[in-house]
PDB file of C-alpha atoms in Angstrom:
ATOM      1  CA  UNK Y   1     107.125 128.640 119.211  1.00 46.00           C
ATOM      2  CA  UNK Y   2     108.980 125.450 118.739  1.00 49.00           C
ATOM      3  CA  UNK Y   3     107.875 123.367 122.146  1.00 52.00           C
ATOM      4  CA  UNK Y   4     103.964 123.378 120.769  1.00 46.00           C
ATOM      5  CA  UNK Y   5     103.421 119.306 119.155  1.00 53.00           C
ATOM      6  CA  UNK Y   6     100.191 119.714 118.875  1.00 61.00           C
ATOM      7  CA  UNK Y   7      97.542 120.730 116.243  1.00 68.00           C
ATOM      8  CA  UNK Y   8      96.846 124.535 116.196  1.00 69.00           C
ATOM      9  CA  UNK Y   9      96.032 126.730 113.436  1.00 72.00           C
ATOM     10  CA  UNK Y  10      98.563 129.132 111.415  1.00 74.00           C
ATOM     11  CA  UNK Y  11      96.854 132.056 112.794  1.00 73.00           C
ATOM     12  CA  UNK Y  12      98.607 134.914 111.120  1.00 74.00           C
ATOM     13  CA  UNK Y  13      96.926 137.385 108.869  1.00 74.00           C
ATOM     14  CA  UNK Y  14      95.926 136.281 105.191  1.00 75.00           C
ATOM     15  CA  UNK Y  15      96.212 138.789 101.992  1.00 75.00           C
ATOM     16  CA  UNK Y  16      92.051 139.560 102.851  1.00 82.00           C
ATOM     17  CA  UNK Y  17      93.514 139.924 106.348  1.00 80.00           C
ATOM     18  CA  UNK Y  18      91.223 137.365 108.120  1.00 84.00           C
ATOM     19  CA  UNK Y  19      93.459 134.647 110.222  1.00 81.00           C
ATOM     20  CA  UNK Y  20      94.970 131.887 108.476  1.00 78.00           C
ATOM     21  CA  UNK Y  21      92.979 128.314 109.451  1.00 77.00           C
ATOM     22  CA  UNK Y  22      95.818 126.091 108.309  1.00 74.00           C
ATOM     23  CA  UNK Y  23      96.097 123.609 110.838  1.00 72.00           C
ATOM     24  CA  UNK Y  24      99.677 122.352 111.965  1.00 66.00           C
ATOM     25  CA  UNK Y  25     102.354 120.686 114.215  1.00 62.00           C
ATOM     26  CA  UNK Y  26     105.204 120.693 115.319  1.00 61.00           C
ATOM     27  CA  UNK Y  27     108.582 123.490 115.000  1.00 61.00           C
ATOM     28  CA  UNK Y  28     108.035 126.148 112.451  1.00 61.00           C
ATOM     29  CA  UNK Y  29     105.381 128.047 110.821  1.00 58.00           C
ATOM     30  CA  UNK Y  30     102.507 126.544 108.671  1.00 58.00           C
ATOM     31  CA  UNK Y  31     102.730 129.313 106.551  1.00 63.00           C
ATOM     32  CA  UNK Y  32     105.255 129.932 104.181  1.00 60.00           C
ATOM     33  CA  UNK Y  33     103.734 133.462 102.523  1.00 59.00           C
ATOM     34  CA  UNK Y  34     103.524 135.626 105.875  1.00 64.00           C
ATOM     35  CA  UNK Y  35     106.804 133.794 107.249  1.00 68.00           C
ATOM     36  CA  UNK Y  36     108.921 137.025 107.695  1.00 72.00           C
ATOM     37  CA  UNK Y  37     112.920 136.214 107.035  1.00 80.00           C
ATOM     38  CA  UNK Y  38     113.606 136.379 110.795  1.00 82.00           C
ATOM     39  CA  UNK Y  39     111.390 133.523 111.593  1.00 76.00           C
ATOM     40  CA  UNK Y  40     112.577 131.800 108.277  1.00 78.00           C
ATOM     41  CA  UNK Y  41     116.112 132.187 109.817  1.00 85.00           C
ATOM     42  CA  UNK Y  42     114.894 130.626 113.018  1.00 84.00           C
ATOM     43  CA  UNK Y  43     113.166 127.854 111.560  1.00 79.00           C
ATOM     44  CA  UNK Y  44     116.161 126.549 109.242  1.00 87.00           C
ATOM     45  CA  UNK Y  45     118.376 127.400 112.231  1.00 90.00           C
ATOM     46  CA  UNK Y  46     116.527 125.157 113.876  1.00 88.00           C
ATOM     47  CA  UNK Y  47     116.015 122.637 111.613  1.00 88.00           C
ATOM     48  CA  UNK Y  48     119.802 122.408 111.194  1.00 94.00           C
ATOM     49  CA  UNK Y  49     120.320 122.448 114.942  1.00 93.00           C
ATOM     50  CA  UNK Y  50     118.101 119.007 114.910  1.00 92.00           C
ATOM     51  CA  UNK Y  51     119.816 117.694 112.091  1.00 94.00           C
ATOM     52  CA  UNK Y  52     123.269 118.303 114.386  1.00 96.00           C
ATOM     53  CA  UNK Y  53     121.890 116.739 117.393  1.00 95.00           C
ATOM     54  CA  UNK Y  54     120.440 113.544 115.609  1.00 95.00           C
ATOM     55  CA  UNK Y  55     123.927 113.241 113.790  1.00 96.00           C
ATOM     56  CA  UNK Y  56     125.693 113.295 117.213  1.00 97.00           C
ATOM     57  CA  UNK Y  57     123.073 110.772 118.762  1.00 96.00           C
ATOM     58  CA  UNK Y  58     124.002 108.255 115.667  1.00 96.00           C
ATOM     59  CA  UNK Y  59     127.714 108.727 115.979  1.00 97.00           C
ATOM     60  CA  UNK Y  60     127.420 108.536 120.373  1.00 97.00           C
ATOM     61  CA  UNK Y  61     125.343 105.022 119.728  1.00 97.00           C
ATOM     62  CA  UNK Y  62     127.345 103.756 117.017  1.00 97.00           C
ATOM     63  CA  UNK Y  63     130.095 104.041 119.914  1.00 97.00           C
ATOM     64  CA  UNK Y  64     128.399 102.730 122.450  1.00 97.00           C
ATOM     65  CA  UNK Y  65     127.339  99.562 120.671  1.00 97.00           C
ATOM     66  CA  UNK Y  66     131.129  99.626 119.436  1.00 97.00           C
ATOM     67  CA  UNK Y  67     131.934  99.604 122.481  1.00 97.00           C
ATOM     68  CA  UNK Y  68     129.385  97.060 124.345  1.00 97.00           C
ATOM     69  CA  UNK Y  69     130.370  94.462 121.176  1.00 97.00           C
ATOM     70  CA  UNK Y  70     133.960  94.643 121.938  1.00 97.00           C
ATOM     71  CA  UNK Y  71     133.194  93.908 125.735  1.00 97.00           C
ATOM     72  CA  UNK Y  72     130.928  90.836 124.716  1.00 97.00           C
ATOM     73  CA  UNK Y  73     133.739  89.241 122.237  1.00 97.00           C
ATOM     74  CA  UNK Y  74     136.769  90.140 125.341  1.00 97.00           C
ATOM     75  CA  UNK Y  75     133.632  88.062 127.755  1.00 97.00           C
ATOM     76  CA  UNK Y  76     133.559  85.736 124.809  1.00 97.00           C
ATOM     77  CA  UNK Y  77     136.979  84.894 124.771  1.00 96.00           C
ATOM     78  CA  UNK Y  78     137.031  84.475 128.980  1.00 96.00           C
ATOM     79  CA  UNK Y  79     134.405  82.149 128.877  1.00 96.00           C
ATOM     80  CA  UNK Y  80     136.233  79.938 125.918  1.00 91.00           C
ATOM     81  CA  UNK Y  81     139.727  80.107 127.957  1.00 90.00           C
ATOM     82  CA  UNK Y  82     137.746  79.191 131.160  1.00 93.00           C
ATOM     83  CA  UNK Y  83     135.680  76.477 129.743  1.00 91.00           C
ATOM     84  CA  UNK Y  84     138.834  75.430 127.667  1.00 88.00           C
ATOM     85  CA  UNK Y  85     141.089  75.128 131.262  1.00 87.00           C
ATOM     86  CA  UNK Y  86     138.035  72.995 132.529  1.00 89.00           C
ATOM     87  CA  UNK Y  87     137.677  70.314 129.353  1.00 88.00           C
ATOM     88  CA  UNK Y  88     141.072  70.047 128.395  1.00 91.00           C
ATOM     89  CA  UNK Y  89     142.647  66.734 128.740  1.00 91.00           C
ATOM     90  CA  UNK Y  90     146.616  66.088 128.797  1.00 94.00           C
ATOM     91  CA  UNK Y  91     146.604  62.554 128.782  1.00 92.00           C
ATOM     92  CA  UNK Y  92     143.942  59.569 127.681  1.00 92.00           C
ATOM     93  CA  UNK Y  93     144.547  56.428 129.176  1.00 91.00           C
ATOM     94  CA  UNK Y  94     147.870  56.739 129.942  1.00 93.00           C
ATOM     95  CA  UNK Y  95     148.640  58.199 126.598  1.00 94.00           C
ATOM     96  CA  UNK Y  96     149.609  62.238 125.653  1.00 96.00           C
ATOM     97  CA  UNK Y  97     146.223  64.118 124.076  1.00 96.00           C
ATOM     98  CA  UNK Y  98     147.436  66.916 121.481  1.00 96.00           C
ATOM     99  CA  UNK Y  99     145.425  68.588 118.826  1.00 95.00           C
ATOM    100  CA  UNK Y 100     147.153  68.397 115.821  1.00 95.00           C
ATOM    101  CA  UNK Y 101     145.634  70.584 113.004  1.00 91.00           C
ATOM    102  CA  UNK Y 102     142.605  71.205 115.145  1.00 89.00           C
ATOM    103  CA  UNK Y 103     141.857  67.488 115.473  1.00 92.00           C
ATOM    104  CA  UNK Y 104     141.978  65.440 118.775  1.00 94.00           C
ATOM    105  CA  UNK Y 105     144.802  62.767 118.567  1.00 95.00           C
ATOM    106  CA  UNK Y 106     146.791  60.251 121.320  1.00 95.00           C
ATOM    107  CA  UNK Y 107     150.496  59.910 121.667  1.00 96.00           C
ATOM    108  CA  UNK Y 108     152.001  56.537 122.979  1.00 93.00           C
ATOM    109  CA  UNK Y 109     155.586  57.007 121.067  1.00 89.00           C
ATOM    110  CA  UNK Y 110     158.635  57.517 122.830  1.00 90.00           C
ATOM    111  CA  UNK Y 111     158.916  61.145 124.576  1.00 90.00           C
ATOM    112  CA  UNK Y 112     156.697  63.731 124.704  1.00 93.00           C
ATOM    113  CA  UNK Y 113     155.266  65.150 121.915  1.00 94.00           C
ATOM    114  CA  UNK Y 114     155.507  69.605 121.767  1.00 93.00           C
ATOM    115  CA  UNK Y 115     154.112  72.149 119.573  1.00 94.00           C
ATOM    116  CA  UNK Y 116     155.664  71.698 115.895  1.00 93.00           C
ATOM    117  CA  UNK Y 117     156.487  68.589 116.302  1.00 94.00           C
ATOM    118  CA  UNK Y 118     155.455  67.006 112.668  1.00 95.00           C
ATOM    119  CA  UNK Y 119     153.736  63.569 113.055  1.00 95.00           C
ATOM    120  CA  UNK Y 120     152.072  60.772 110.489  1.00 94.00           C
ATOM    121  CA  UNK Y 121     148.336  60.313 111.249  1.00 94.00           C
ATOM    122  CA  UNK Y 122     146.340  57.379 110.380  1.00 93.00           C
ATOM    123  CA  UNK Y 123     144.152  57.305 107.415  1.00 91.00           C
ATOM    124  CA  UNK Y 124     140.433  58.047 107.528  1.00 87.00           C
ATOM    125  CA  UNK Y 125     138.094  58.780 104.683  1.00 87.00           C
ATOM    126  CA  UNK Y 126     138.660  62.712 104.370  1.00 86.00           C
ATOM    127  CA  UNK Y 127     142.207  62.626 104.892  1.00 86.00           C
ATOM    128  CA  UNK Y 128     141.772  59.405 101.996  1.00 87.00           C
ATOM    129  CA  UNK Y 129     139.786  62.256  99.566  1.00 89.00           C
ATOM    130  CA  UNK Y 130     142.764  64.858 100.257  1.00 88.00           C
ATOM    131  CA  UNK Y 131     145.858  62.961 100.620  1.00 86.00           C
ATOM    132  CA  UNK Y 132     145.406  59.883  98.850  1.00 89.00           C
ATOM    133  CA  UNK Y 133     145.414  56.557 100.617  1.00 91.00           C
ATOM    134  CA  UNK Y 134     148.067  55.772 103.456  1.00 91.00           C
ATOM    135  CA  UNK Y 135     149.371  58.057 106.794  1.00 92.00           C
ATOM    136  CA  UNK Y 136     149.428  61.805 105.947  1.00 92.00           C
ATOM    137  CA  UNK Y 137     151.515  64.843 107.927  1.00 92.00           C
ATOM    138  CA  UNK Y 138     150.341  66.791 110.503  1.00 93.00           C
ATOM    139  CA  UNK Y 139     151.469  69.067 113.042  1.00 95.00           C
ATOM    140  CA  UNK Y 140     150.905  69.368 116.736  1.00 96.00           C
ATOM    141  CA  UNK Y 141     149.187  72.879 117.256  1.00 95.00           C
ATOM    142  CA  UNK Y 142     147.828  72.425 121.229  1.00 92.00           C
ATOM    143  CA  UNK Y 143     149.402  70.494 123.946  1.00 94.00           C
ATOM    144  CA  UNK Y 144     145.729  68.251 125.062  1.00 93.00           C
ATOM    145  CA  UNK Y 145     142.667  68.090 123.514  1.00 93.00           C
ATOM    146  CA  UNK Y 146     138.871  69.089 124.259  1.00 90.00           C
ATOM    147  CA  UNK Y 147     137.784  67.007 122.041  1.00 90.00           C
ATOM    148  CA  UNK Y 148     135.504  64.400 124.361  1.00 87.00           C
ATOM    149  CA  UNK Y 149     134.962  61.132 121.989  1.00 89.00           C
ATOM    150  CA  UNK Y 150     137.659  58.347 121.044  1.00 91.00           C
ATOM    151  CA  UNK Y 151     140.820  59.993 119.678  1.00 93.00           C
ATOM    152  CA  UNK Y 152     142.880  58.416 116.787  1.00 93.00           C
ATOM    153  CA  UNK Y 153     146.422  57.177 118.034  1.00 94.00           C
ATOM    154  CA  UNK Y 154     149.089  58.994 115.907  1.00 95.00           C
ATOM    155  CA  UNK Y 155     151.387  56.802 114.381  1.00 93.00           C
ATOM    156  CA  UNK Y 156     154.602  57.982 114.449  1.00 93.00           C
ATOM    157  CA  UNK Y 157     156.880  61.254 114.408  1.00 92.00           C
ATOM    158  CA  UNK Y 158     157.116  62.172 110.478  1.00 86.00           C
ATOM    159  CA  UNK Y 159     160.594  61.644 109.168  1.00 81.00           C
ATOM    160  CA  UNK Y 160     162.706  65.180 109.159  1.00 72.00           C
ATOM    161  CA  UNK Y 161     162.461  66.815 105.674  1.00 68.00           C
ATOM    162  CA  UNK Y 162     166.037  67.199 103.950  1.00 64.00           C
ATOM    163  CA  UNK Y 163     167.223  70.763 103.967  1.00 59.00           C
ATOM    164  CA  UNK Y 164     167.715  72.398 100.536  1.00 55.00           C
ATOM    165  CA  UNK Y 165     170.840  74.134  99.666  1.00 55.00           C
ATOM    166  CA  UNK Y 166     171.122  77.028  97.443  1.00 52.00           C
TER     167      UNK Y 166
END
């Protein structure tokens, strides 16, 4: 009953009694007058068996793509840590690279420059629009840059801010 796809007639007896021509396909019963309940029950038994599989196909490929996204972003991040070790540069010239901010910058002050360290940067246009004209503040956030082009030389360590007491 529910394998047939193709076109076939209803077949079953009409009120006159001659067979049904009502042409149909797939699960079910053209017919809805000489449906007995039995086969009504069969048909919405199956339709809701359907309904349950498609359901569980949606939720099993909302997983799997879940699941095939997280393993492109982990590749994602490989490739960026691997192509990171590969460009990163320590020193330009004989100076220390650092990213302060996210920005490329060169250190030739006295000592080595670490993470946190706060340090004046030379004016450019932007930092002109945000800051106002003159050095502004900035923080080291990367030991090295891989940033490729000419980097800016930072000017000095910024002066250590006076501690409030309450």
């Amino acid at each position: 009953m529910f394998e047939e796809v193709h076109h076939r007639p209803c077949g079953r007896p009409t009120k006159s009694g001659n067979p049904c021509r009502a042409q149909f396909s797939g699960p079910g019963f053209a017919c809805k007058l000489p449906t007995t309940d039995h086969e009504k029950a069969l048909v919405e038994a199956y339709r809701q068996g359907l309904e349950a599989g498609r359901a569980q196909e949606r939720q099993w490929r909302q997983r799997a793509e879940a699941a095939q996204v997280e393993h492109l972003e982990r590749r994602i991040r490989t490739l960026r840590t691997e192509l990171d070790a590969k460009n990163r540069r320590f020193e330009v010239d004989g100076d220390q690279a650092v990213t302060v901010d996210g920005y490329g910058y060169r250190w030739s002050g006295p000592g080595a420059l670490d993470v946190g360290d706060r340090v004046l940067l030379p004016e450019n246009y932007v930092s002109a629009l945000r800051h106002g004209p003159g050095p502004f503040p900035g923080t080291v956030t990367e030991l090295g840059t891989t940033y490729t082009g000419t980097l800016s030389t930072i000017i000095s360590r910024a002066p250590a801010t006076p501690r409030q007491t309450s």
